């Protein structure tokens, strides 16, 4: 699976990439900002994504989530909080609470893989 990871904290992005590699996923592209993530989506087909919900003070990954939703690409939000602020601008998606365990990551990837194959 080709996976997009959107995470603004470099250490967390690296840990996610390592965890994905441990699970056998070597085709991982990372982006730290909304603009970088949208550029990746414009130039590379992906199968699924993991989106840090909060990308800095006043920025969320909602624009990336909307693009993924338009493309029919499955994604999970990542957050240090057990729930996200519910806004009309934020597409619904499952949430993984950080720190994400390897088992939770594996289950999320499995679920997104099933969604990708069903499309």
Tab-separated table of N, CA and C in Angstrom:
chain	number	residue	atom	x	y	z
A	1	UNK	N	0.830	-1.183	0.000
A	1	UNK	CA	0.000	0.000	0.000
A	1	UNK	C	0.875	1.246	0.000
A	2	UNK	N	0.446	2.242	-0.753
A	2	UNK	CA	1.121	3.547	-0.754
A	2	UNK	C	0.430	4.418	0.290
A	3	UNK	N	1.199	4.855	1.281
A	3	UNK	CA	0.636	5.540	2.439
A	3	UNK	C	1.183	6.959	2.540
A	4	UNK	N	0.292	7.913	2.782
A	4	UNK	CA	0.682	9.291	3.061
A	4	UNK	C	0.567	9.516	4.560
A	5	UNK	N	1.640	10.020	5.164
A	5	UNK	CA	1.636	10.396	6.578
A	5	UNK	C	1.762	11.914	6.648
A	6	UNK	N	0.785	12.567	7.271
A	6	UNK	CA	0.840	14.014	7.454
A	6	UNK	C	1.016	14.267	8.951
A	7	UNK	N	2.208	14.709	9.311
A	7	UNK	CA	2.579	14.918	10.717
A	7	UNK	C	3.577	16.059	10.782
A	8	UNK	N	3.282	17.078	11.588
A	8	UNK	CA	4.156	18.247	11.652
A	8	UNK	C	5.311	18.100	12.640
A	9	UNK	N	5.286	17.090	13.478
A	9	UNK	CA	6.379	16.845	14.420
A	9	UNK	C	7.345	15.841	13.793
A	10	UNK	N	8.567	16.265	13.446
A	10	UNK	CA	9.501	15.380	12.742
A	10	UNK	C	9.767	14.050	13.451
A	11	UNK	N	9.903	14.069	14.763
A	11	UNK	CA	10.174	12.832	15.493
A	11	UNK	C	8.996	11.867	15.399
A	12	UNK	N	7.785	12.389	15.540
A	12	UNK	CA	6.604	11.534	15.425
A	12	UNK	C	6.451	10.992	14.011
A	13	UNK	N	6.750	11.812	13.018
A	13	UNK	CA	6.689	11.349	11.626
A	13	UNK	C	7.675	10.207	11.413
A	14	UNK	N	8.881	10.354	11.944
A	14	UNK	CA	9.894	9.315	11.801
A	14	UNK	C	9.457	8.025	12.508
A	15	UNK	N	8.885	8.152	13.705
A	15	UNK	CA	8.418	6.971	14.432
A	15	UNK	C	7.289	6.266	13.682
A	16	UNK	N	6.386	7.037	13.091
A	16	UNK	CA	5.309	6.437	12.298
A	16	UNK	C	5.877	5.706	11.083
A	17	UNK	N	6.828	6.332	10.401
A	17	UNK	CA	7.451	5.698	9.240
A	17	UNK	C	8.133	4.394	9.641
A	18	UNK	N	8.835	4.397	10.774
A	18	UNK	CA	9.498	3.179	11.251
A	18	UNK	C	8.474	2.101	11.601
A	19	UNK	N	7.391	2.491	12.247
A	19	UNK	CA	6.340	1.530	12.591
A	19	UNK	C	5.709	0.941	11.338
A	20	UNK	N	5.468	1.782	10.348
A	20	UNK	CA	4.900	1.293	9.087
A	20	UNK	C	5.865	0.338	8.397
A	21	UNK	N	7.152	0.652	8.423
A	21	UNK	CA	8.160	-0.244	7.841
A	21	UNK	C	8.187	-1.569	8.594
A	22	UNK	N	8.075	-1.517	9.927
A	22	UNK	CA	8.034	-2.745	10.730
A	22	UNK	C	6.848	-3.621	10.344
A	23	UNK	N	5.773	-2.989	9.888
A	23	UNK	CA	4.586	-3.729	9.464
A	23	UNK	C	4.649	-4.126	7.988
A	24	UNK	N	5.779	-3.839	7.342
A	24	UNK	CA	5.970	-4.254	5.954
A	24	UNK	C	5.565	-3.234	4.916
A	25	UNK	N	5.297	-2.012	5.328
A	25	UNK	CA	4.891	-0.963	4.388
A	25	UNK	C	6.072	-0.038	4.134
A	26	UNK	N	6.663	-0.163	2.971
A	26	UNK	CA	7.858	0.624	2.660
A	26	UNK	C	7.557	1.807	1.753
A	27	UNK	N	6.359	1.846	1.181
A	27	UNK	CA	6.006	2.946	0.288
A	27	UNK	C	5.251	4.011	1.082
A	28	UNK	N	6.027	4.802	1.844
A	28	UNK	CA	5.453	5.823	2.716
A	28	UNK	C	5.988	7.188	2.299
A	29	UNK	N	5.083	8.135	2.130
A	29	UNK	CA	5.461	9.514	1.835
A	29	UNK	C	4.996	10.376	2.996
A	30	UNK	N	5.872	11.246	3.477
A	30	UNK	CA	5.526	12.121	4.598
A	30	UNK	C	5.400	13.566	4.145
A	31	UNK	N	4.519	14.281	4.826
A	31	UNK	CA	4.343	15.716	4.606
A	31	UNK	C	4.138	16.360	5.971
A	32	UNK	N	4.678	17.558	6.141
A	32	UNK	CA	4.573	18.252	7.427
A	32	UNK	C	3.525	19.357	7.423
A	33	UNK	N	3.060	19.744	6.234
A	33	UNK	CA	2.095	20.844	6.132
A	33	UNK	C	0.955	20.456	5.196
A	34	UNK	N	-0.113	21.221	5.257
A	34	UNK	CA	-1.243	21.007	4.352
A	34	UNK	C	-0.789	21.166	2.906
A	35	UNK	N	-0.027	22.218	2.608
A	35	UNK	CA	0.428	22.452	1.236
A	35	UNK	C	1.282	21.298	0.721
A	36	UNK	N	2.187	20.795	1.561
A	36	UNK	CA	3.017	19.658	1.147
A	36	UNK	C	2.147	18.431	0.881
A	37	UNK	N	1.182	18.182	1.749
A	37	UNK	CA	0.311	17.016	1.582
A	37	UNK	C	-0.521	17.120	0.306
A	38	UNK	N	-1.066	18.298	0.041
A	38	UNK	CA	-1.859	18.476	-1.181
A	38	UNK	C	-0.989	18.318	-2.424
A	39	UNK	N	0.256	18.773	-2.362
A	39	UNK	CA	1.180	18.593	-3.491
A	39	UNK	C	1.454	17.113	-3.728
A	40	UNK	N	1.601	16.349	-2.654
A	40	UNK	CA	1.796	14.900	-2.793
A	40	UNK	C	0.580	14.285	-3.470
A	41	UNK	N	-0.608	14.665	-3.025
A	41	UNK	CA	-1.827	14.106	-3.610
A	41	UNK	C	-1.982	14.481	-5.079
A	42	UNK	N	-1.479	15.650	-5.460
A	42	UNK	CA	-1.545	16.074	-6.858
A	42	UNK	C	-0.594	15.285	-7.747
A	43	UNK	N	0.487	14.777	-7.166
A	43	UNK	CA	1.524	14.152	-7.997
A	43	UNK	C	1.697	12.652	-7.801
A	44	UNK	N	1.142	12.099	-6.733
A	44	UNK	CA	1.348	10.676	-6.446
A	44	UNK	C	0.043	10.015	-6.037
A	45	UNK	N	-0.315	8.918	-6.685
A	45	UNK	CA	-1.486	8.191	-6.200
A	45	UNK	C	-1.143	7.515	-4.870
A	46	UNK	N	-2.061	7.586	-3.920
A	46	UNK	CA	-1.858	6.895	-2.652
A	46	UNK	C	-3.067	6.007	-2.385
A	47	UNK	N	-2.868	5.037	-1.504
A	47	UNK	CA	-3.948	4.110	-1.162
A	47	UNK	C	-4.675	4.501	0.114
A	48	UNK	N	-3.956	5.144	1.037
A	48	UNK	CA	-4.555	5.545	2.302
A	48	UNK	C	-3.663	6.582	2.969
A	49	UNK	N	-4.175	7.170	4.061
A	49	UNK	CA	-3.407	8.226	4.726
A	49	UNK	C	-3.645	8.220	6.226
A	50	UNK	N	-2.637	8.717	6.926
A	50	UNK	CA	-2.707	8.967	8.363
A	50	UNK	C	-2.466	10.457	8.554
A	51	UNK	N	-3.448	11.169	9.099
A	51	UNK	CA	-3.385	12.627	9.185
A	51	UNK	C	-3.373	13.102	10.627
A	52	UNK	N	-2.282	13.726	11.035
A	52	UNK	CA	-2.290	14.418	12.321
A	52	UNK	C	-3.349	15.506	12.203
A	53	UNK	N	-4.308	15.517	13.109
A	53	UNK	CA	-5.398	16.476	12.984
A	53	UNK	C	-4.915	17.912	13.150
A	54	UNK	N	-4.096	18.153	14.149
A	54	UNK	CA	-3.619	19.506	14.432
A	54	UNK	C	-2.215	19.692	13.877
A	55	UNK	N	-2.089	20.613	12.933
A	55	UNK	CA	-0.792	20.888	12.306
A	55	UNK	C	-0.334	22.292	12.692
A	56	UNK	N	-0.050	22.477	13.939
A	56	UNK	CA	0.348	23.799	14.405
A	56	UNK	C	-0.794	24.496	15.106
A	57	UNK	N	-0.554	25.756	15.425
A	57	UNK	CA	-1.518	26.514	16.229
A	57	UNK	C	-2.917	26.593	15.649
A	58	UNK	N	-3.047	27.114	14.477
A	58	UNK	CA	-4.375	27.375	13.916
A	58	UNK	C	-4.637	26.595	12.637
A	59	UNK	N	-3.942	25.492	12.462
A	59	UNK	CA	-4.072	24.733	11.224
A	59	UNK	C	-4.470	23.297	11.532
A	60	UNK	N	-5.417	22.794	10.758
A	60	UNK	CA	-5.774	21.376	10.859
A	60	UNK	C	-5.553	20.722	9.501
A	61	UNK	N	-5.633	19.419	9.495
A	61	UNK	CA	-5.471	18.674	8.246
A	61	UNK	C	-6.794	18.524	7.497
A	62	UNK	N	-7.828	19.262	7.900
A	62	UNK	CA	-9.140	19.148	7.257
A	62	UNK	C	-9.102	19.344	5.740
A	63	UNK	N	-8.321	20.294	5.182
A	63	UNK	CA	-8.284	20.406	3.715
A	63	UNK	C	-7.751	19.132	3.042
A	64	UNK	N	-6.803	18.498	3.667
A	64	UNK	CA	-6.267	17.239	3.126
A	64	UNK	C	-7.334	16.156	3.238
A	65	UNK	N	-8.016	16.115	4.372
A	65	UNK	CA	-9.077	15.128	4.574
A	65	UNK	C	-10.184	15.291	3.535
A	66	UNK	N	-10.556	16.542	3.259
A	66	UNK	CA	-11.596	16.775	2.246
A	66	UNK	C	-11.155	16.265	0.880
A	67	UNK	N	-9.900	16.528	0.518
A	67	UNK	CA	-9.384	16.052	-0.774
A	67	UNK	C	-9.408	14.518	-0.822
A	68	UNK	N	-8.962	13.891	0.254
A	68	UNK	CA	-8.972	12.427	0.302
A	68	UNK	C	-10.394	11.897	0.178
A	69	UNK	N	-11.322	12.543	0.868
A	69	UNK	CA	-12.717	12.127	0.807
A	69	UNK	C	-13.256	12.257	-0.617
A	70	UNK	N	-12.931	13.358	-1.292
A	70	UNK	CA	-13.353	13.556	-2.683
A	70	UNK	C	-12.802	12.463	-3.586
A	71	UNK	N	-11.571	12.021	-3.305
A	71	UNK	CA	-10.923	10.989	-4.115
A	71	UNK	C	-11.355	9.579	-3.719
A	72	UNK	N	-12.086	9.456	-2.623
A	72	UNK	CA	-12.487	8.134	-2.149
A	72	UNK	C	-11.345	7.366	-1.500
A	73	UNK	N	-10.363	8.093	-0.976
A	73	UNK	CA	-9.195	7.473	-0.355
A	73	UNK	C	-9.406	7.394	1.154
A	74	UNK	N	-9.291	6.201	1.743
A	74	UNK	CA	-9.501	6.074	3.187
A	74	UNK	C	-8.382	6.731	3.989
A	75	UNK	N	-8.755	7.247	5.159
A	75	UNK	CA	-7.759	7.872	6.036
A	75	UNK	C	-8.211	7.788	7.481
A	76	UNK	N	-7.246	7.919	8.352
A	76	UNK	CA	-7.480	8.032	9.791
A	76	UNK	C	-6.877	9.346	10.250
A	77	UNK	N	-7.534	9.976	11.219
A	77	UNK	CA	-6.930	11.103	11.909
A	77	UNK	C	-6.060	10.570	13.041
A	78	UNK	N	-5.013	11.310	13.368
A	78	UNK	CA	-4.185	11.052	14.537
A	78	UNK	C	-4.308	12.265	15.442
A	79	UNK	N	-4.433	12.036	16.741
A	79	UNK	CA	-4.521	13.160	17.673
A	79	UNK	C	-4.078	12.724	19.057
A	80	UNK	N	-3.545	13.665	19.796
A	80	UNK	CA	-3.212	13.415	21.186
A	80	UNK	C	-4.430	13.507	22.087
A	81	UNK	N	-5.576	13.851	21.522
A	81	UNK	CA	-6.826	13.978	22.274
A	81	UNK	C	-7.757	12.826	21.910
A	82	UNK	N	-8.602	12.441	22.848
A	82	UNK	CA	-9.499	11.304	22.633
A	82	UNK	C	-10.649	11.623	21.684
A	83	UNK	N	-10.867	12.908	21.398
A	83	UNK	CA	-11.905	13.282	20.437
A	83	UNK	C	-11.466	14.560	19.730
A	84	UNK	N	-12.110	14.835	18.610
A	84	UNK	CA	-11.795	16.029	17.824
A	84	UNK	C	-12.945	17.006	17.930
A	85	UNK	N	-12.626	18.292	17.782
A	85	UNK	CA	-13.698	19.282	17.723
A	85	UNK	C	-14.536	18.989	16.496
A	86	UNK	N	-15.827	18.896	16.697
A	86	UNK	CA	-16.729	18.582	15.592
A	86	UNK	C	-17.101	19.872	14.865
A	87	UNK	N	-16.650	19.996	13.632
A	87	UNK	CA	-17.011	21.158	12.825
A	87	UNK	C	-17.543	20.680	11.487
A	88	UNK	N	-18.282	21.543	10.835
A	88	UNK	CA	-18.819	21.197	9.521
A	88	UNK	C	-17.712	21.044	8.487
A	89	UNK	N	-16.560	21.658	8.739
A	89	UNK	CA	-15.464	21.631	7.780
A	89	UNK	C	-14.583	20.392	7.917
A	90	UNK	N	-14.814	19.589	8.930
A	90	UNK	CA	-13.966	18.434	9.185
A	90	UNK	C	-14.681	17.155	8.780
A	91	UNK	N	-14.210	16.495	7.723
A	91	UNK	CA	-14.838	15.241	7.326
A	91	UNK	C	-14.741	14.196	8.434
A	92	UNK	N	-15.784	13.389	8.544
A	92	UNK	CA	-15.762	12.295	9.514
A	92	UNK	C	-14.726	11.265	9.107
A	93	UNK	N	-14.018	10.762	10.086
A	93	UNK	CA	-13.044	9.697	9.858
A	93	UNK	C	-12.707	9.076	11.198
A	94	UNK	N	-12.239	7.851	11.175
A	94	UNK	CA	-11.817	7.225	12.428
A	94	UNK	C	-10.625	7.970	13.024
A	95	UNK	N	-10.448	7.808	14.330
A	95	UNK	CA	-9.395	8.504	15.059
A	95	UNK	C	-8.490	7.507	15.768
A	96	UNK	N	-7.186	7.690	15.604
A	96	UNK	CA	-6.190	6.963	16.387
A	96	UNK	C	-5.604	7.953	17.383
A	97	UNK	N	-5.615	7.596	18.658
A	97	UNK	CA	-5.094	8.482	19.693
A	97	UNK	C	-3.608	8.216	19.875
A	98	UNK	N	-2.823	9.308	19.822
A	98	UNK	CA	-1.376	9.209	19.999
A	98	UNK	C	-1.051	9.087	21.479
A	99	UNK	N	-0.044	8.330	21.850
A	99	UNK	CA	0.814	7.549	20.955
A	99	UNK	C	0.067	6.320	20.440
A	100	UNK	N	0.266	6.024	19.168
A	100	UNK	CA	-0.436	4.934	18.500
A	100	UNK	C	0.349	3.640	18.693
A	101	UNK	N	-0.330	2.622	19.202
A	101	UNK	CA	0.330	1.326	19.372
A	101	UNK	C	0.486	0.651	18.011
A	102	UNK	N	1.422	-0.269	17.937
A	102	UNK	CA	1.650	-1.006	16.698
A	102	UNK	C	0.405	-1.804	16.316
A	103	UNK	N	-0.281	-2.382	17.307
A	103	UNK	CA	-1.505	-3.137	17.029
A	103	UNK	C	-2.607	-2.238	16.473
A	104	UNK	N	-2.773	-1.052	17.055
A	104	UNK	CA	-3.798	-0.123	16.564
A	104	UNK	C	-3.479	0.316	15.143
A	105	UNK	N	-2.204	0.562	14.872
A	105	UNK	CA	-1.778	0.960	13.531
A	105	UNK	C	-2.040	-0.170	12.537
A	106	UNK	N	-1.711	-1.377	12.932
A	106	UNK	CA	-1.933	-2.549	12.074
A	106	UNK	C	-3.422	-2.718	11.768
A	107	UNK	N	-4.271	-2.569	12.784
A	107	UNK	CA	-5.717	-2.698	12.579
A	107	UNK	C	-6.255	-1.601	11.664
A	108	UNK	N	-5.759	-0.381	11.835
A	108	UNK	CA	-6.199	0.729	10.982
A	108	UNK	C	-5.802	0.484	9.529
A	109	UNK	N	-4.572	0.039	9.321
A	109	UNK	CA	-4.107	-0.237	7.955
A	109	UNK	C	-4.902	-1.373	7.326
A	110	UNK	N	-5.220	-2.368	8.125
A	110	UNK	CA	-6.027	-3.478	7.624
A	110	UNK	C	-7.409	-2.984	7.197
A	111	UNK	N	-8.019	-2.148	8.022
A	111	UNK	CA	-9.338	-1.599	7.691
A	111	UNK	C	-9.274	-0.739	6.437
A	112	UNK	N	-8.244	0.089	6.323
A	112	UNK	CA	-8.124	0.940	5.133
A	112	UNK	C	-7.825	0.100	3.900
A	113	UNK	N	-7.084	-0.978	4.056
A	113	UNK	CA	-6.806	-1.876	2.937
A	113	UNK	C	-8.072	-2.528	2.424
A	114	UNK	N	-8.954	-2.905	3.346
A	114	UNK	CA	-10.236	-3.490	2.936
A	114	UNK	C	-11.064	-2.458	2.183
A	115	UNK	N	-11.051	-1.214	2.635
A	115	UNK	CA	-11.792	-0.142	1.967
A	115	UNK	C	-11.234	0.105	0.576
A	116	UNK	N	-9.896	0.104	0.456
A	116	UNK	CA	-9.251	0.335	-0.836
A	116	UNK	C	-9.614	-0.771	-1.820
A	117	UNK	N	-9.577	-2.019	-1.368
A	117	UNK	CA	-9.893	-3.144	-2.255
A	117	UNK	C	-11.360	-3.153	-2.662
A	118	UNK	N	-12.242	-2.651	-1.782
A	118	UNK	CA	-13.672	-2.651	-2.077
A	118	UNK	C	-14.043	-1.580	-3.093
A	119	UNK	N	-13.215	-0.559	-3.224
A	119	UNK	CA	-13.532	0.562	-4.124
A	119	UNK	C	-13.404	0.174	-5.574
